[in-house]
Short mmCIF file of C-alpha atoms and ligand atoms in Angstrom, two decimals:
data_model
loop_
_atom_site.label_atom_id
_atom_site.label_comp_id
_atom_site.label_asym_id
_atom_site.label_seq_id
_atom_site.Cartn_x
_atom_site.Cartn_y
_atom_site.Cartn_z
CA UNK A 1 172.11 21.31 56.71
CA UNK A 2 171.36 19.63 60.02
CA UNK A 3 170.14 20.62 63.49
CA UNK A 4 173.06 20.78 65.95
CA UNK A 5 171.18 21.72 69.13
CA UNK A 6 167.91 23.04 70.51
CA UNK A 7 166.70 25.32 73.30
CA UNK A 8 163.50 26.82 74.64
CA UNK A 9 162.15 29.23 77.24
CA UNK A 10 158.66 29.71 78.63
CA UNK A 11 157.38 32.64 80.71
CA UNK A 12 157.05 31.90 84.43
CA UNK A 13 153.36 32.89 84.67
CA UNK A 14 151.03 29.91 84.28
CA UNK A 15 147.44 30.72 83.30
CA UNK A 16 145.02 27.81 83.77
CA UNK A 17 141.66 27.56 82.00
CA UNK A 18 139.87 28.32 85.27
CA UNK A 19 141.86 31.57 85.56
CA UNK A 20 140.30 32.68 82.26
CA UNK A 21 136.81 31.81 83.46
CA UNK A 22 137.28 34.51 86.13
CA UNK A 23 136.89 37.27 83.50
CA UNK A 24 135.50 35.52 80.38
CA UNK A 25 132.31 33.59 79.66
CA UNK A 26 134.19 30.31 79.30
CA UNK A 27 135.10 27.21 81.28
CA UNK A 28 137.76 24.52 81.58
CA UNK A 29 135.48 21.88 80.07
CA UNK A 30 134.90 23.84 76.81
CA UNK A 31 138.53 24.80 76.36
CA UNK A 32 140.02 21.41 77.18
CA UNK A 33 137.57 19.34 75.13
CA UNK A 34 137.58 21.64 72.08
CA UNK A 35 141.32 22.35 72.03
CA UNK A 36 143.22 20.07 74.43
CA UNK A 37 144.65 23.14 76.18
CA UNK A 38 144.67 23.05 80.00
CA UNK A 39 147.09 25.89 80.68
CA UNK A 40 149.40 28.28 78.87
CA UNK A 41 152.34 30.52 79.83
CA UNK A 42 152.03 34.27 79.35
CA UNK A 43 154.42 37.18 79.71
CA UNK A 44 153.84 39.32 82.81
CA UNK A 45 156.97 41.12 84.08
CA UNK A 46 159.32 39.43 81.57
CA UNK A 47 160.04 40.61 78.03
CA UNK A 48 159.82 38.66 74.79
CA UNK A 49 163.46 39.61 74.25
CA UNK A 50 164.47 37.88 77.50
CA UNK A 51 162.67 34.69 76.41
CA UNK A 52 164.41 34.79 73.03
CA UNK A 53 167.79 35.27 74.72
CA UNK A 54 167.22 32.34 77.12
CA UNK A 55 166.13 30.02 74.29
CA UNK A 56 169.03 31.09 72.06
CA UNK A 57 171.64 30.57 74.79
CA UNK A 58 170.18 27.16 75.66
CA UNK A 59 170.38 26.06 72.01
CA UNK A 60 174.03 27.14 71.74
CA UNK A 61 174.91 25.27 74.94
CA UNK A 62 173.05 22.19 73.76
CA UNK A 63 174.84 22.31 70.39
CA UNK A 64 178.23 22.90 72.01
CA UNK A 65 178.68 25.88 69.70
CA UNK A 66 180.31 29.12 70.89
CA UNK A 67 178.47 32.41 70.15
CA UNK A 68 181.35 33.63 67.99
CA UNK A 69 180.91 30.62 65.68
CA UNK A 70 177.43 31.82 64.66
CA UNK A 71 177.45 33.55 61.26
CA UNK A 72 173.81 34.60 61.14
CA UNK A 73 170.83 34.83 63.50
CA UNK A 74 167.26 34.46 62.25
CA UNK A 75 164.36 35.30 64.56
CA UNK A 76 160.80 34.38 63.67
CA UNK A 77 158.06 36.44 65.28
CA UNK A 78 154.75 38.00 64.31
CA UNK A 79 155.34 40.93 66.65
CA UNK A 80 158.53 41.76 68.51
CA UNK A 81 158.74 44.49 71.17
CA UNK A 82 160.15 46.89 68.58
CA UNK A 83 159.60 46.96 64.83
CA UNK A 84 163.07 48.40 64.48
CA UNK A 85 165.64 47.25 65.39
CA UNK A 86 164.73 43.67 64.67
CA UNK A 87 164.61 41.30 67.66
CA UNK A 88 167.45 39.39 65.93
CA UNK A 89 169.67 42.44 66.53
CA UNK A 90 168.41 43.12 70.07
CA UNK A 91 169.29 39.65 71.39
CA UNK A 92 172.88 39.68 70.14
CA UNK A 93 174.55 41.39 73.13
CA UNK A 94 173.06 39.11 75.76
CA UNK A 95 173.96 35.98 73.79
CA UNK A 96 177.39 37.27 72.76
CA UNK A 97 176.78 37.07 68.99
CA UNK A 98 178.67 39.21 66.52
CA UNK A 99 176.84 38.61 63.26
CA UNK A 100 174.11 39.85 60.96
CA UNK A 101 170.54 39.06 61.90
CA UNK A 102 166.99 39.60 60.74
CA UNK A 103 163.40 38.89 61.75
CA UNK A 104 161.06 36.78 59.66
CA UNK A 105 157.28 37.07 59.97
CA UNK A 106 156.02 33.74 58.70
CA UNK A 107 153.14 33.39 61.18
CA UNK A 108 152.86 29.88 62.56
CA UNK A 109 155.03 28.49 59.72
CA UNK A 110 157.88 30.84 60.72
CA UNK A 111 160.27 28.21 62.09
CA UNK A 112 160.06 26.16 58.90
CA UNK A 113 160.51 29.35 56.82
CA UNK A 114 163.65 30.12 58.86
CA UNK A 115 164.99 26.60 58.21
CA UNK A 116 164.59 27.25 54.47
CA UNK A 117 166.36 30.64 54.68
CA UNK A 118 169.15 29.09 56.74
CA UNK A 119 169.51 26.26 54.23
CA UNK A 120 170.00 28.84 51.46
CA UNK A 121 172.61 30.79 53.44
CA UNK A 122 174.54 27.62 54.21
CA UNK A 123 174.26 26.18 50.68
CA UNK A 124 175.54 29.45 49.20
CA UNK A 125 178.56 29.38 51.52
CA UNK A 126 177.55 32.62 53.25
CA UNK A 127 177.21 30.92 56.64
CA UNK A 128 178.41 27.75 58.32
CA UNK A 129 176.38 27.93 61.54
CA UNK A 130 173.10 29.78 62.11
CA UNK A 131 171.02 30.39 65.22
CA UNK A 132 167.25 30.32 64.68
CA UNK A 133 165.03 31.67 67.47
CA UNK A 134 161.23 31.57 67.21
CA UNK A 135 159.90 34.00 69.82
CA UNK A 136 156.22 34.83 70.10
CA UNK A 137 154.07 36.88 72.46
CA UNK A 138 150.56 36.07 71.27
CA UNK A 139 149.21 37.32 74.61
CA UNK A 140 149.94 40.84 73.33
CA UNK A 141 148.24 40.14 70.03
CA UNK A 142 145.03 38.55 71.22
CA UNK A 143 141.82 40.36 72.16
CA UNK A 144 141.34 39.39 75.81
CA UNK A 145 137.63 40.20 75.56
CA UNK A 146 137.12 37.64 72.74
CA UNK A 147 136.70 34.16 74.24
CA UNK A 148 136.83 32.52 70.82
CA UNK A 149 140.49 33.43 70.31
CA UNK A 150 142.32 34.55 73.48
CA UNK A 151 141.93 31.20 75.26
CA UNK A 152 143.96 29.52 72.52
CA UNK A 153 147.25 31.35 72.75
CA UNK A 154 150.39 31.46 74.87
CA UNK A 155 153.89 32.94 74.78
CA UNK A 156 157.17 31.06 74.27
CA UNK A 157 160.52 30.97 72.54
CA UNK A 158 162.13 27.95 70.90
CA UNK A 159 165.53 27.84 69.23
CA UNK A 160 167.79 25.67 67.11
CA UNK A 161 171.40 25.88 65.96
CA UNK A 162 171.83 24.60 62.42
CA UNK A 163 175.00 23.90 60.48
CA UNK A 164 176.43 22.02 57.53
CA UNK A 165 175.28 18.41 57.26
CA UNK A 166 172.82 16.05 55.63
CA UNK A 167 169.95 16.07 58.15
CA UNK A 168 167.34 18.30 56.50
CA UNK A 169 166.20 16.35 53.47
CA UNK A 170 163.42 18.56 52.14
CA UNK A 171 161.40 21.70 52.91
CA UNK A 172 158.20 22.69 51.10
CA UNK A 173 155.61 25.46 51.40
CA UNK A 174 152.10 26.11 50.17
CA UNK A 175 149.88 29.16 50.38
CA UNK A 176 146.22 30.00 49.89
CA UNK A 177 145.72 33.73 50.54
CA UNK A 178 142.80 34.04 53.04
CA UNK A 179 143.08 37.29 54.96
CA UNK A 180 139.36 37.05 55.76
CA UNK A 181 139.75 34.06 58.11
CA UNK A 182 142.82 35.09 60.15
CA UNK A 183 144.01 38.67 60.47
CA UNK A 184 145.50 41.19 62.90
CA UNK A 185 146.60 44.70 61.98
CA UNK A 186 149.21 47.14 63.25
CA UNK A 187 148.44 50.70 64.45
CA UNK A 188 147.74 53.05 61.51
CA UNK A 189 150.38 55.67 62.45
CA UNK A 190 149.74 59.41 62.45
CA UNK A 191 150.52 60.53 58.93
CA UNK A 192 148.62 63.76 58.22
CA UNK A 193 148.30 62.57 54.61
CA UNK A 194 146.56 59.26 55.32
CA UNK A 195 142.93 59.20 54.18
CA UNK A 196 140.60 57.21 56.47
CA UNK A 197 143.32 54.93 57.91
CA UNK A 198 141.93 51.62 59.16
CA UNK A 199 142.08 51.40 62.97
CA UNK A 200 144.32 48.79 64.61
CA UNK A 201 142.56 45.46 65.04
CA UNK A 202 143.37 42.66 67.44
CA UNK A 203 143.63 39.15 66.08
CA UNK A 204 140.37 37.97 64.51
CA UNK A 205 139.91 34.37 63.41
CA UNK A 206 137.15 32.28 61.88
CA UNK A 207 138.17 29.21 63.83
CA UNK A 208 136.23 26.59 61.89
CA UNK A 209 137.59 27.79 58.52
CA UNK A 210 141.17 27.65 59.81
CA UNK A 211 140.47 24.25 61.38
CA UNK A 212 139.28 22.79 58.06
CA UNK A 213 142.27 24.29 56.22
CA UNK A 214 144.70 22.95 58.84
CA UNK A 215 143.44 19.36 58.78
CA UNK A 216 143.09 19.04 55.00
CA UNK A 217 146.30 20.86 54.06
CA UNK A 218 148.51 19.28 56.74
CA UNK A 219 147.41 15.82 55.70
CA UNK A 220 147.85 16.65 52.00
CA UNK A 221 151.32 18.19 52.46
CA UNK A 222 152.60 15.37 54.68
CA UNK A 223 151.28 12.72 52.30
CA UNK A 224 152.94 14.47 49.34
CA UNK A 225 156.25 14.72 51.23
CA UNK A 226 156.11 11.02 52.13
CA UNK A 227 155.25 10.00 48.55
CA UNK A 228 158.06 12.10 47.06
CA UNK A 229 160.61 10.40 49.31
CA UNK A 230 159.07 6.95 48.82
CA UNK A 231 158.15 6.66 52.49
CA UNK A 232 155.13 5.15 54.27
CA UNK A 233 153.53 7.02 57.21
CA UNK A 234 154.87 4.41 59.65
CA UNK A 235 158.47 5.04 58.46
CA UNK A 236 158.43 8.34 60.38
CA UNK A 237 159.41 8.29 64.07
CA UNK A 238 157.89 11.67 64.98
CA UNK A 239 155.44 14.03 63.35
CA UNK A 240 156.14 17.36 65.05
CA UNK A 241 153.14 19.47 64.08
CA UNK A 242 152.22 23.05 64.92
CA UNK A 243 150.39 22.90 68.24
CA UNK A 244 147.13 24.73 67.52
CA UNK A 245 144.48 22.25 68.58
CA UNK A 246 144.69 18.67 69.89
CA UNK A 247 141.74 17.77 67.66
CA UNK A 248 143.70 18.89 64.57
CA UNK A 249 146.64 16.70 65.61
CA UNK A 250 144.33 13.74 66.17
CA UNK A 251 142.52 14.25 62.85
CA UNK A 252 145.80 14.28 60.89
CA UNK A 253 147.18 11.33 62.89
CA UNK A 254 144.13 9.13 62.28
CA UNK A 255 144.13 9.96 58.54
CA UNK A 256 147.80 8.87 58.42
CA UNK A 257 146.89 5.77 60.46
CA UNK A 258 149.92 6.00 62.79
CA UNK A 259 150.26 5.39 66.54
CA UNK A 260 149.66 8.10 69.14
CA UNK A 261 153.34 7.98 70.15
CA UNK A 262 154.35 9.31 66.72
CA UNK A 263 152.46 12.56 67.34
CA UNK A 264 154.11 14.21 70.35
CA UNK A 265 152.27 17.20 71.84
CA UNK A 266 152.63 19.83 74.52
CA UNK A 267 149.64 22.01 73.64
CA UNK A 268 148.00 21.00 76.94
CA UNK A 269 150.73 22.96 78.78
CA UNK A 270 151.63 25.73 76.31
CA UNK A 271 148.62 26.60 74.16
CA UNK A 272 149.28 27.85 70.63
CA UNK A 273 152.53 29.84 70.58
CA UNK A 274 152.62 30.40 66.80
CA UNK A 275 156.07 29.81 65.27
CA UNK A 276 157.51 28.78 68.66
CA UNK A 277 155.42 25.60 68.98
CA UNK A 278 157.64 23.39 66.79
CA UNK A 279 161.09 24.37 68.16
CA UNK A 280 159.80 24.21 71.76
CA UNK A 281 158.41 20.71 71.18
CA UNK A 282 161.61 19.66 69.35
CA UNK A 283 163.61 20.87 72.35
CA UNK A 284 161.43 18.88 74.76
CA UNK A 285 161.90 15.72 72.66
CA UNK A 286 165.64 16.38 72.37
CA UNK A 287 166.11 16.88 76.12
CA UNK A 288 164.03 13.76 76.84
CA UNK A 289 166.57 11.80 74.73
CA UNK A 290 163.96 10.87 72.12
CA UNK A 291 165.67 12.38 69.06
CA UNK A 292 168.18 9.62 68.37
CA UNK A 293 170.57 9.46 65.40
CA UNK A 294 168.77 8.05 62.39
CA UNK A 295 165.33 9.20 63.62
CA UNK A 296 163.05 10.36 60.81
CA UNK A 297 161.01 13.45 61.66
CA UNK A 298 158.37 15.40 59.75
CA UNK A 299 157.71 19.01 60.79
CA UNK A 300 154.44 20.60 59.65
CA UNK A 301 152.95 23.98 60.42
CA UNK A 302 149.90 25.92 59.23
CA UNK A 303 148.50 29.32 59.96
CA UNK A 304 148.24 32.99 59.01
CA UNK A 305 148.34 33.62 55.32
CA UNK A 306 146.97 31.02 55.07
CA UNK A 307 150.27 29.16 54.68
CA UNK A 308 151.67 25.73 55.35
CA UNK A 309 155.24 24.52 55.68
CA UNK A 310 156.55 20.95 55.82
CA UNK A 311 160.08 19.70 56.44
CA UNK A 312 161.51 16.18 56.36
CA UNK A 313 164.54 15.52 58.60
CA UNK A 314 166.77 12.54 59.25
CA UNK A 315 168.72 13.08 62.46
O1 UT7 B 401 147.78 28.94 64.77
C1 UT7 B 401 146.82 29.47 63.90
C2 UT7 B 401 145.94 28.43 63.46
N1 UT7 B 401 144.72 28.41 64.24
C3 UT7 B 401 144.04 27.28 64.36
O2 UT7 B 401 144.48 26.27 63.88
C4 UT7 B 401 142.69 27.32 65.02
C5 UT7 B 401 141.78 26.34 64.31
N2 UT7 B 401 140.42 26.33 64.88
C6 UT7 B 401 140.15 25.73 66.06
O3 UT7 B 401 141.03 25.22 66.72
C7 UT7 B 401 138.70 25.67 66.51
O4 UT7 B 401 137.85 26.06 65.43
C8 UT7 B 401 138.40 26.57 67.75
C9 UT7 B 401 139.04 25.96 68.99
C10 UT7 B 401 138.95 27.97 67.50
C11 UT7 B 401 136.90 26.66 67.99
O5 UT7 B 401 136.36 25.34 68.16
P1 UT7 B 401 135.01 24.95 67.41
O6 UT7 B 401 134.69 23.56 67.80
O7 UT7 B 401 135.24 25.21 65.93
O8 UT7 B 401 133.96 25.92 68.04
P2 UT7 B 401 133.05 27.05 67.33
O9 UT7 B 401 133.89 28.20 66.90
O10 UT7 B 401 132.17 26.41 66.32
O11 UT7 B 401 132.13 27.53 68.54
C12 UT7 B 401 131.16 26.63 69.11
C13 UT7 B 401 130.45 27.36 70.23
C14 UT7 B 401 129.91 28.73 69.84
O12 UT7 B 401 128.67 28.92 70.50
P3 UT7 B 401 127.29 28.69 69.73
O13 UT7 B 401 127.31 29.67 68.59
O14 UT7 B 401 127.29 27.28 69.28
O15 UT7 B 401 126.26 29.00 70.77
C15 UT7 B 401 130.91 29.68 70.42
O16 UT7 B 401 130.35 30.94 70.73
O17 UT7 B 401 131.37 27.59 71.30
C16 UT7 B 401 131.32 28.97 71.68
N3 UT7 B 401 132.63 29.35 72.18
C17 UT7 B 401 133.00 29.20 73.47
N4 UT7 B 401 132.34 28.74 74.54
C18 UT7 B 401 133.02 28.72 75.71
C19 UT7 B 401 133.66 29.88 71.48
N5 UT7 B 401 134.71 30.06 72.29
C20 UT7 B 401 134.32 29.66 73.53
C21 UT7 B 401 134.97 29.61 74.79
N6 UT7 B 401 134.27 29.14 75.83
N7 UT7 B 401 136.25 30.01 74.96
#
């Protein structure tokens, strides 16, 4: 399998750190030095569906693939606007797709999970071309009274068209169940038979625990991927990591001992957009002409679960 094209879409509303200080006990200095984030985009009068549609269309155009050539659409999201139908079904009309689709909730590793599902569908001969859209509205998930979490997140959609080829060399996952450090729950429903249903809970995170997991596991997984393929850290052109915290990116980069240019980032403009961070950043690199044939790229994501996903690509 290989990536044939990419796309992305961000909401129009820009929220700067100072905008948050207007209603939270926080400030630009704390947010930017602890996270690298200076602003993020959040949904206001747009829908997540519209972002997903824009990103999906852009990826098809970039790939030069017609909607009717797509055999399957995979959407990754932690929370779409409806639980049923899946967002993958809802975006089909606007994009002009006529194929089966489903949503995948892989948290921040969702895009890499979708690559693995797509690889299976293509390898089994069930699909030749697949559209992956990672669409996330973390602004609807966060508790906007909790300064320790809401300042971190943004909304975005990133997309990729994948098809038969030799580009994706390897995909691996790891998991360490830790519901205690990162958790959000859905509304309990109104079943008259439920006994003491737990109330809905916004996203709660023990930031330092997730930080330690992210740095140690990302470094471990990348090093294992490199060793398996007999590669040195400097053999990789770009490490496209989940954009959760600039300090996490820097910690992994310095452990790998590679140059700053190998670790592209956009967290300063987007914040953490869960599974959308990697495809949005890939699209930015692609449109800047940086993803040249032969480029070696490592993708790595970490988050809710706690889970990690790592992919090795040769373009
Ligand atoms: O995509 C999912 C994966 N998520 C992540 O990867 C997140 C990983 N974790 C992190 O990025 C960092 O742990 C955070 C950015 C979440 C927090 O940074 P930290 O350096 O670990 O700060 P902390 O939680 O230890 O908090 C330090 C202080 C606390 O005050 P005290 O107890 O020292 O007085 C917090 O109350 O900073 C305070 N604080 C804030 N102050 C101003 C927490 N949030 C804020 C804020 N503004 N927004």
